[in-house]
XYZ file of C-alpha atoms in Angstrom:
587
model
C 14.244 67.642 -28.690
C 17.729 68.438 -28.569
C 17.935 66.606 -25.148
C 16.581 63.558 -26.507
C 18.843 63.583 -29.551
C 21.680 63.755 -27.247
C 20.420 60.736 -24.946
C 19.956 58.801 -28.259
C 23.366 59.626 -29.524
C 24.723 58.756 -26.245
C 23.035 55.558 -26.173
C 24.215 54.583 -29.684
C 27.782 55.641 -28.751
C 27.588 53.205 -25.663
C 26.222 50.512 -27.884
C 29.023 50.764 -30.558
C 31.739 50.938 -27.794
C 30.099 47.713 -26.290
C 30.060 46.000 -29.666
C 33.541 46.932 -30.330
C 34.831 46.279 -27.083
C 33.020 42.435 -27.313
C 34.686 41.902 -30.498
C 38.040 43.345 -29.272
C 37.926 41.010 -26.538
C 36.951 37.818 -28.722
C 39.920 38.696 -31.124
C 42.330 39.082 -28.233
C 41.040 35.681 -26.986
C 41.474 34.172 -30.210
C 45.182 35.356 -30.738
C 45.926 34.273 -26.913
C 44.091 30.812 -27.393
C 45.618 30.295 -30.751
C 49.327 31.289 -29.383
C 51.795 28.543 -28.383
C 51.705 27.208 -24.726
C 54.918 25.564 -23.315
C 54.516 21.852 -22.564
C 57.303 20.774 -20.137
C 58.988 17.632 -21.152
C 60.256 15.866 -17.682
C 62.687 13.067 -17.959
C 61.271 9.681 -18.500
C 58.473 11.066 -20.584
C 56.429 9.465 -23.151
C 54.719 10.572 -26.541
C 51.027 9.545 -26.776
C 50.334 9.497 -30.544
C 46.673 10.457 -30.350
C 45.795 11.213 -34.174
C 41.984 11.645 -33.776
C 41.964 15.324 -34.637
C 44.772 14.870 -37.503
C 43.122 14.799 -40.833
C 45.448 16.490 -43.171
C 49.046 16.253 -44.203
C 49.529 20.407 -43.872
C 47.622 22.343 -41.269
C 47.997 25.559 -42.632
C 49.200 29.097 -42.550
C 46.733 31.814 -42.542
C 46.750 35.441 -43.385
C 43.791 37.525 -42.319
C 43.379 40.343 -44.613
C 40.795 42.274 -42.558
C 43.368 43.300 -39.825
C 47.101 42.517 -38.857
C 46.935 38.974 -37.855
C 48.548 35.899 -38.844
C 48.193 32.186 -37.734
C 50.238 28.898 -38.347
C 48.485 25.718 -37.092
C 50.597 22.863 -35.929
C 48.041 19.732 -36.178
C 48.658 18.301 -39.468
C 50.589 14.994 -40.224
C 53.668 16.979 -40.848
C 53.891 18.135 -37.470
C 53.379 14.928 -35.922
C 56.212 13.509 -38.341
C 58.360 16.471 -37.247
C 57.393 15.601 -33.478
C 58.398 11.952 -33.878
C 61.755 12.850 -35.540
C 62.374 15.569 -32.792
C 61.418 13.162 -30.058
C 64.098 10.555 -31.515
C 66.922 12.969 -30.444
C 65.091 14.375 -27.131
C 66.955 12.544 -24.012
C 63.800 13.256 -21.880
C 61.520 11.028 -24.506
C 61.808 7.435 -23.784
C 59.139 5.809 -26.020
C 55.893 6.502 -27.765
C 52.635 5.072 -26.944
C 49.748 4.457 -29.590
C 46.838 4.270 -27.453
C 43.365 3.542 -28.998
C 44.416 4.806 -32.291
C 41.232 6.231 -34.040
C 42.015 8.396 -37.025
C 40.678 9.337 -40.638
C 44.025 9.238 -42.375
C 44.795 7.284 -45.454
C 46.994 4.432 -46.252
C 49.773 6.403 -47.468
C 49.832 8.539 -44.555
C 49.741 5.473 -42.302
C 52.949 4.364 -44.355
C 54.693 7.576 -43.568
C 53.849 7.409 -39.762
C 55.042 3.565 -39.735
C 58.512 4.710 -41.505
C 58.797 7.464 -38.687
C 57.923 4.932 -35.848
C 60.663 2.379 -37.257
C 63.244 5.284 -37.558
C 62.493 6.183 -33.864
C 63.106 2.763 -32.529
C 66.451 2.864 -34.232
C 67.715 5.527 -31.458
C 67.132 2.225 -28.699
C 63.786 4.020 -27.715
C 60.417 1.964 -27.617
C 57.271 2.001 -29.590
C 54.185 0.294 -27.904
C 50.437 -0.018 -28.836
C 47.470 -0.912 -27.011
C 43.967 -1.061 -28.282
C 40.434 -1.929 -27.033
C 39.722 -3.290 -30.725
C 41.620 -3.163 -34.049
C 40.327 -2.643 -37.448
C 42.496 -3.480 -40.106
C 44.018 0.046 -40.918
C 44.349 0.612 -37.321
C 46.519 -2.578 -37.023
C 48.543 -1.656 -39.998
C 49.888 1.205 -37.928
C 50.008 -0.584 -34.591
C 51.833 -3.507 -36.435
C 54.915 -1.319 -36.566
C 55.108 -0.989 -32.790
C 57.589 -3.231 -30.947
C 54.659 -4.727 -28.573
C 50.953 -4.534 -29.637
C 48.256 -5.152 -26.823
C 44.641 -6.004 -27.326
C 42.017 -6.011 -24.737
C 40.725 -9.661 -24.095
C 37.320 -8.939 -25.314
C 38.415 -6.688 -28.247
C 37.545 -7.226 -31.984
C 40.400 -8.048 -34.381
C 39.935 -7.582 -38.294
C 42.015 -9.019 -40.565
C 40.170 -10.078 -43.778
C 41.325 -8.440 -46.773
C 40.101 -5.440 -48.449
C 36.712 -4.439 -50.007
C 35.062 -1.625 -51.241
C 31.162 -0.763 -52.201
C 29.724 1.402 -54.726
C 25.771 2.596 -55.244
C 23.914 2.841 -58.457
C 21.038 5.171 -59.241
C 19.845 4.144 -62.777
C 16.653 2.726 -61.407
C 16.408 5.364 -58.666
C 16.280 8.051 -61.764
C 13.631 6.197 -63.649
C 11.333 6.093 -60.614
C 11.557 9.746 -59.488
C 12.240 11.325 -62.819
C 15.562 12.751 -61.819
C 18.294 12.120 -64.294
C 22.080 12.877 -64.145
C 22.929 13.721 -67.956
C 26.555 12.219 -68.558
C 29.144 13.539 -70.774
C 32.292 11.647 -70.540
C 35.517 10.572 -72.022
C 37.207 7.165 -70.844
C 35.560 3.611 -70.491
C 37.010 3.393 -67.039
C 35.628 6.980 -65.994
C 33.164 5.081 -63.224
C 32.632 8.357 -61.524
C 29.746 8.693 -63.996
C 28.947 5.111 -64.163
C 26.452 4.951 -61.037
C 24.275 7.207 -63.105
C 24.235 5.034 -66.162
C 24.167 1.324 -64.929
C 22.638 -0.956 -62.099
C 25.916 -2.636 -61.769
C 29.599 -2.367 -62.193
C 30.827 -2.537 -66.045
C 33.572 -5.229 -66.886
C 36.066 -2.446 -66.990
C 35.256 -0.838 -63.735
C 35.261 -4.213 -62.168
C 38.741 -4.926 -63.521
C 40.431 -1.603 -62.141
C 38.644 -2.136 -58.622
C 40.067 -5.449 -58.231
C 43.478 -4.681 -59.493
C 43.710 -1.559 -57.250
C 42.199 -3.390 -53.995
C 44.782 -6.372 -54.774
C 47.647 -3.738 -55.289
C 47.155 -1.797 -52.385
C 46.334 -5.068 -49.974
C 49.876 -6.372 -51.243
C 51.645 -3.151 -50.119
C 49.803 -3.466 -46.457
C 50.700 -7.102 -46.116
C 54.299 -6.651 -47.228
C 54.716 -3.921 -44.434
C 53.202 -6.317 -41.954
C 55.051 -9.192 -42.799
C 58.377 -7.332 -42.317
C 57.336 -5.883 -38.926
C 55.694 -8.745 -37.551
C 58.249 -11.627 -39.223
C 55.573 -13.387 -40.783
C 55.417 -14.334 -44.478
C 53.076 -12.597 -46.733
C 51.652 -16.279 -47.860
C 50.616 -16.771 -43.973
C 49.211 -13.476 -43.648
C 46.924 -14.066 -46.962
C 45.811 -17.551 -45.392
C 45.041 -15.730 -42.259
C 43.140 -13.157 -44.155
C 41.428 -15.748 -46.452
C 40.323 -18.120 -43.533
C 39.213 -15.426 -40.842
C 41.885 -17.153 -38.448
C 42.342 -14.400 -36.365
C 39.105 -13.132 -35.267
C 39.822 -13.281 -31.474
C 42.470 -11.624 -29.524
C 43.652 -15.164 -28.430
C 43.957 -16.329 -31.865
C 45.853 -13.170 -33.123
C 48.244 -13.895 -30.386
C 48.854 -17.303 -31.319
C 49.563 -16.189 -34.871
C 51.859 -13.575 -33.657
C 49.832 -10.745 -35.047
C 49.992 -9.279 -31.552
C 51.995 -9.633 -28.545
C 49.769 -9.414 -25.474
C 46.231 -9.873 -24.527
C 45.881 -7.606 -21.843
C 43.892 -4.717 -20.247
C 44.828 -0.914 -20.520
C 46.040 -0.676 -16.915
C 48.382 -3.749 -17.662
C 49.420 -1.824 -20.743
C 50.442 1.021 -18.792
C 52.038 -1.004 -16.179
C 54.293 -2.589 -18.736
C 55.523 1.184 -19.826
C 56.129 1.934 -16.516
C 58.354 -1.070 -16.165
C 60.390 0.009 -19.096
C 60.739 3.532 -17.604
C 61.760 2.079 -14.412
C 58.763 3.604 -12.655
C 57.240 2.227 -9.309
C 53.819 0.900 -9.984
C 52.209 3.014 -7.994
C 53.536 6.187 -9.570
C 52.483 7.949 -12.940
C 54.469 8.704 -15.865
C 54.433 11.748 -18.061
C 52.307 11.094 -21.052
C 52.394 14.243 -23.565
C 50.052 14.285 -26.589
C 51.700 14.291 -29.836
C 50.419 17.672 -30.990
C 51.197 19.365 -27.694
C 54.780 18.358 -28.121
C 54.827 19.023 -31.929
C 53.683 22.853 -31.195
C 56.206 23.460 -28.626
C 59.097 21.491 -29.299
C 59.189 20.079 -32.979
C 58.500 23.314 -34.401
C 61.787 24.669 -33.116
C 63.828 21.471 -34.113
C 64.568 22.431 -37.671
C 68.075 23.742 -38.134
C 67.463 27.367 -39.044
C 71.177 28.249 -39.332
C 71.028 26.402 -43.053
C 70.564 29.130 -45.418
C 69.289 26.828 -48.198
C 65.688 25.880 -48.267
C 63.583 23.386 -49.983
C 59.782 24.495 -50.392
C 57.050 22.018 -49.634
C 53.881 23.113 -51.404
C 51.004 21.173 -50.066
C 48.155 20.602 -53.008
C 45.563 18.612 -50.562
C 41.752 18.155 -51.129
C 39.435 18.296 -54.037
C 40.598 20.907 -56.743
C 38.354 23.868 -57.050
C 38.110 27.420 -58.182
C 39.130 30.443 -55.721
C 41.391 30.637 -52.989
C 41.112 27.165 -51.542
C 42.042 26.190 -47.871
C 43.809 23.178 -46.015
C 40.994 20.891 -47.514
C 40.820 22.519 -51.137
C 43.042 22.896 -53.778
C 42.459 26.411 -55.341
C 44.146 28.235 -57.863
C 44.752 31.481 -55.774
C 46.683 30.146 -53.076
C 48.509 27.576 -55.394
C 49.547 30.061 -57.944
C 50.746 32.301 -55.289
C 52.733 29.744 -53.383
C 54.578 28.548 -56.632
C 55.409 32.160 -57.667
C 56.790 33.178 -54.045
C 58.761 29.737 -53.842
C 60.273 30.273 -57.284
C 61.282 34.036 -56.543
C 63.038 33.155 -53.286
C 66.673 32.901 -54.103
C 67.304 30.658 -50.893
C 64.831 28.106 -52.249
C 66.764 25.614 -54.293
C 63.946 23.207 -55.369
C 60.426 22.756 -54.925
C 58.705 19.412 -53.673
C 54.799 19.506 -54.549
C 53.043 17.080 -51.953
C 49.776 16.156 -53.775
C 46.989 14.638 -51.785
C 44.095 15.047 -53.880
C 41.221 13.136 -56.089
C 41.207 15.707 -58.732
C 38.225 18.299 -59.405
C 37.818 21.123 -61.699
C 39.767 20.674 -65.119
C 40.379 24.404 -65.599
C 41.826 25.025 -62.150
C 44.079 21.962 -62.897
C 45.326 23.561 -66.250
C 46.010 26.965 -64.395
C 48.272 25.129 -61.950
C 49.862 23.008 -64.289
C 51.092 26.024 -66.115
C 52.114 27.586 -62.961
C 54.486 24.453 -62.559
C 55.721 24.740 -66.132
C 56.987 28.587 -65.343
C 58.572 27.231 -62.253
C 60.578 24.220 -63.818
C 62.308 26.717 -65.918
C 63.782 28.527 -63.035
C 64.339 25.669 -60.322
C 63.305 21.717 -60.225
C 59.813 20.897 -59.333
C 59.740 17.302 -57.574
C 56.161 15.460 -57.037
C 55.447 13.545 -53.741
C 52.256 11.561 -54.154
C 50.182 10.865 -50.612
C 46.855 9.047 -50.477
C 45.477 10.200 -53.910
C 47.047 11.916 -56.822
C 44.150 11.144 -59.321
C 42.718 12.671 -62.609
C 43.273 16.242 -61.628
C 45.653 15.481 -58.907
C 47.478 13.868 -61.613
C 47.263 16.560 -64.240
C 48.978 18.984 -61.699
C 51.963 16.122 -61.287
C 52.289 14.938 -64.687
C 54.904 17.446 -65.720
C 57.193 17.311 -62.907
C 60.950 16.808 -62.921
C 60.451 13.615 -60.967
C 57.371 11.801 -59.224
C 57.466 9.858 -56.165
C 54.468 7.898 -54.770
C 53.807 5.171 -52.426
C 52.828 1.817 -53.385
C 49.328 2.316 -51.934
C 49.037 5.770 -53.566
C 45.817 5.852 -55.719
C 46.703 7.746 -58.989
C 46.035 7.864 -62.793
C 42.283 8.366 -63.685
C 43.418 10.202 -66.849
C 40.032 11.195 -68.145
C 37.435 13.904 -67.898
C 33.604 14.243 -67.446
C 30.586 16.498 -67.213
C 27.483 16.019 -65.128
C 24.070 17.819 -66.050
C 21.367 17.101 -63.528
C 18.006 16.979 -65.286
C 14.614 17.376 -63.657
C 12.156 17.312 -66.493
C 11.091 13.934 -65.763
C 10.141 14.810 -62.085
C 8.581 18.213 -63.082
C 6.669 16.567 -65.739
C 4.995 14.122 -63.000
C 4.060 17.045 -60.856
C 2.529 18.965 -63.926
C 5.276 21.579 -64.168
C 6.203 22.491 -67.698
C 8.698 24.970 -69.028
C 9.275 26.811 -72.511
C 12.258 28.635 -73.773
C 12.513 31.910 -75.983
C 15.818 32.707 -77.590
C 16.960 35.095 -80.428
C 19.311 32.607 -81.760
C 19.346 28.671 -82.112
C 22.109 27.956 -79.350
C 21.336 31.028 -77.294
C 19.809 29.158 -74.358
C 21.820 27.684 -71.406
C 21.158 24.265 -70.429
C 18.183 24.056 -68.350
C 17.565 21.241 -65.669
C 13.855 21.464 -66.413
C 13.801 20.468 -70.257
C 15.338 17.251 -71.700
C 18.932 17.197 -72.842
C 19.015 18.121 -76.622
C 21.247 16.263 -79.120
C 22.523 19.807 -80.287
C 23.515 20.710 -76.481
C 24.878 17.088 -75.825
C 27.444 17.385 -78.989
C 28.213 20.938 -77.735
C 29.056 19.499 -74.563
C 30.814 16.197 -75.702
C 33.211 18.456 -77.788
C 34.298 20.438 -74.519
C 34.951 17.041 -72.668
C 37.047 15.750 -75.854
C 38.867 19.099 -76.034
C 40.050 18.922 -72.330
C 40.489 15.129 -72.532
C 43.015 15.902 -75.588
C 44.850 18.462 -73.518
C 45.295 16.010 -70.654
C 46.553 13.639 -73.108
C 48.954 16.008 -74.362
C 50.279 17.386 -70.891
C 50.869 13.636 -69.709
C 52.542 12.544 -72.864
C 54.853 15.847 -72.731
C 55.660 15.388 -69.003
C 56.060 11.611 -69.032
C 57.862 11.585 -72.338
C 55.455 9.137 -73.866
C 53.478 9.376 -77.112
C 49.916 10.471 -76.965
C 49.009 6.917 -77.854
C 50.846 5.532 -75.263
C 49.021 7.698 -72.531
C 45.614 7.071 -73.977
C 46.480 3.093 -73.727
C 46.922 4.078 -69.886
C 44.211 6.753 -69.508
C 40.554 6.260 -70.333
C 39.820 7.250 -66.773
C 41.555 4.161 -65.363
C 42.899 4.310 -61.721
C 46.294 2.794 -60.882
C 47.929 2.020 -57.676
C 51.277 3.833 -57.041
C 52.967 0.219 -57.473
C 51.361 -0.321 -60.864
C 51.677 3.345 -61.912
C 55.275 2.881 -61.746
C 55.247 -0.434 -63.789
C 53.241 1.847 -66.461
C 55.822 4.795 -66.403
C 53.328 7.107 -64.938
C 55.367 7.283 -61.758
C 59.186 7.325 -61.377
C 60.146 6.236 -57.830
C 58.331 4.446 -54.854
C 58.904 6.602 -51.738
C 57.455 9.240 -49.513
C 57.864 12.826 -48.885
C 61.305 12.285 -47.481
C 62.438 10.291 -50.332
C 61.415 13.223 -52.719
C 63.271 15.688 -50.451
C 66.432 13.815 -50.535
C 66.167 13.604 -54.244
C 65.420 17.506 -54.334
C 68.610 18.017 -52.435
C 70.466 15.825 -54.584
C 70.076 16.934 -57.893
C 70.640 20.499 -56.521
C 73.489 19.607 -54.740
C 72.385 21.053 -51.434
C 73.890 19.440 -48.468
C 72.462 21.415 -45.665
C 68.876 22.896 -45.976
C 65.589 23.530 -43.923
C 62.274 23.209 -45.507
C 59.572 25.970 -45.594
C 56.008 24.878 -46.239
C 53.217 26.556 -48.517
C 50.683 27.712 -49.299
C 49.601 30.763 -46.949
C 45.816 31.139 -47.193
C 44.056 34.364 -46.990
C 41.216 34.710 -44.689
C 38.677 37.183 -43.685
C 37.164 38.609 -40.342
C 34.288 36.091 -40.585
C 36.592 33.034 -40.889
C 38.212 33.842 -37.439
C 34.898 34.502 -35.557
C 33.667 31.211 -36.859
C 36.594 29.631 -35.056
C 35.871 31.061 -31.468
C 33.274 28.475 -31.023
C 30.088 30.379 -30.192
C 27.120 29.261 -31.593
C 26.092 32.666 -33.024
C 29.583 32.925 -34.614
C 29.938 29.413 -35.918
C 29.813 28.776 -39.598
C 26.584 26.983 -40.872
C 29.047 24.071 -41.796
C 29.979 23.867 -38.235
C 26.401 23.851 -37.165
C 25.273 21.367 -39.652
C 27.963 19.174 -38.812
C 27.284 19.302 -35.181
C 23.436 18.636 -35.503
C 23.549 15.843 -38.111
C 26.598 14.055 -36.998
C 29.618 12.978 -39.059
C 28.027 10.420 -41.114
C 25.074 11.973 -42.242
C 27.262 14.966 -42.826
C 29.309 12.956 -45.066
C 26.317 12.142 -47.099
C 25.311 15.743 -47.589
C 28.934 16.640 -48.619
C 28.797 13.934 -51.230
C 25.494 15.631 -52.598
C 27.154 19.024 -52.747
C 30.086 17.541 -54.610
C 27.791 16.588 -57.549
C 26.063 19.623 -57.394
C 29.244 21.531 -57.355
C 30.461 19.759 -60.495
C 30.053 22.519 -63.066
C 32.010 22.488 -65.976
C 34.433 19.748 -66.953
C 35.917 17.866 -64.180
C 39.009 15.641 -64.026
C 38.220 13.641 -60.731
C 38.627 10.474 -59.317
C 35.950 7.944 -60.683
C 34.498 7.136 -57.002
C 34.909 7.944 -53.471
C 37.098 4.931 -52.405
C 36.518 3.570 -48.807
C 38.727 0.513 -47.969
C 37.237 -1.808 -45.794
């Protein structure tokens, strides 16, 4: 028996050693794989602006708490913009190529990219663009190039903007599933699809105003780049005059109808390279990782912090796709305690979310403002909860196409009593007191519980109004007239006093430097997110280590996965919400 126990102990030891060695190798591989690799920049090189994997402004810094491992990613829009700025002053970079742009970035982010590309050309270098087909959003970016190429059989889309909403009132009645709605705000159309079968006049009014405002901002930029009047661009869109590449060229929307090989030949000609030779094309993220990250002037002692609040607002730590109170409050505390940081720019790209989390972040900004200025730079969205955490800043910057406002709150209570009754399932509750029972999805909403929930919504809405009124120096009556859940574009929000200035992140940084009399500074990005060992393993790409979300996305495909995500958002909206009225997709 002693021999057998020794053999068993040996086998267990070997097994444990093998497991530890295996995971040790994986960790080493992850560290090596995530470390920087040098990208050689040869003379006459061209940056290739591939944005297909760029989804957020800030790619994030991560501290893994289980062991000593730190990670900083360089694949966010901020890194792309830094790369373009560095390339402008790089003697080996001669131009930028936008080749079949395909990204999920929003209009305000494209605005920032266009500004960076236009600044790049001021150095005397070129920006060229080629596409097999061009959607409106892709054309908006490509129109910033000095020369735009389109495939002879490519599609060209230029027709104005539209959006589409789904309504579920009849669906609920048919299947016995109902979303009980508690809201304040006649424009709070996040809940309208569960109450009606069509858009209310108020919702249609705000949606039309929003679309026209964003479209006006887009055509104004295209008009300037392509030297075509806004009136002419609207005529082209109204009458679909540019559906073919030939028509688009005749109308001066593009420059060349050609194939990709002809486009590359034109670049070679600009570079002075023989037709049979190849030129060096460097993916923008590779250039960002090894060149743009070292381009900042680290000799500057003063700093301006950029705190990124991107994604839906929720409870917990948060990450690059979610604004959580853990990482946000920690970031603001660290930034205000750092004596070298002279001001904080809060970069908000959020449709809102949990009202309590928004309040916690608002409070942290109030504490920070007592020590140093806080400037807000709005991205694609700074709506509802996103506006809540912006309203008390010392100055608010937004792009014309920013979607903001939506000052209103609601609560959603899913109810399945109609469905369960149809199935012959019934429930009863037993309580010690009249209001002891929690809300049940299997019983109809009682008037008493509805009244209780309505009080909670009103309390949060009134707090929201007071926060905005104090921050924007308005009366609560003035704010209420602009609120009720109404959504505004950045351009219209400025007219209404909800925003101070039109401009991007650079404009906000320049203002922060000006009011603090800081002539030379460098920026420092926040937050730093905390992660655990499991999160690291999920990044290694092995099926048995991948997260269930990764596996779901791979199996369902991106479109079906988005549907699942939308359903989850509805389910996750526990407690009172300050969130954008609807998921806006511009077509």
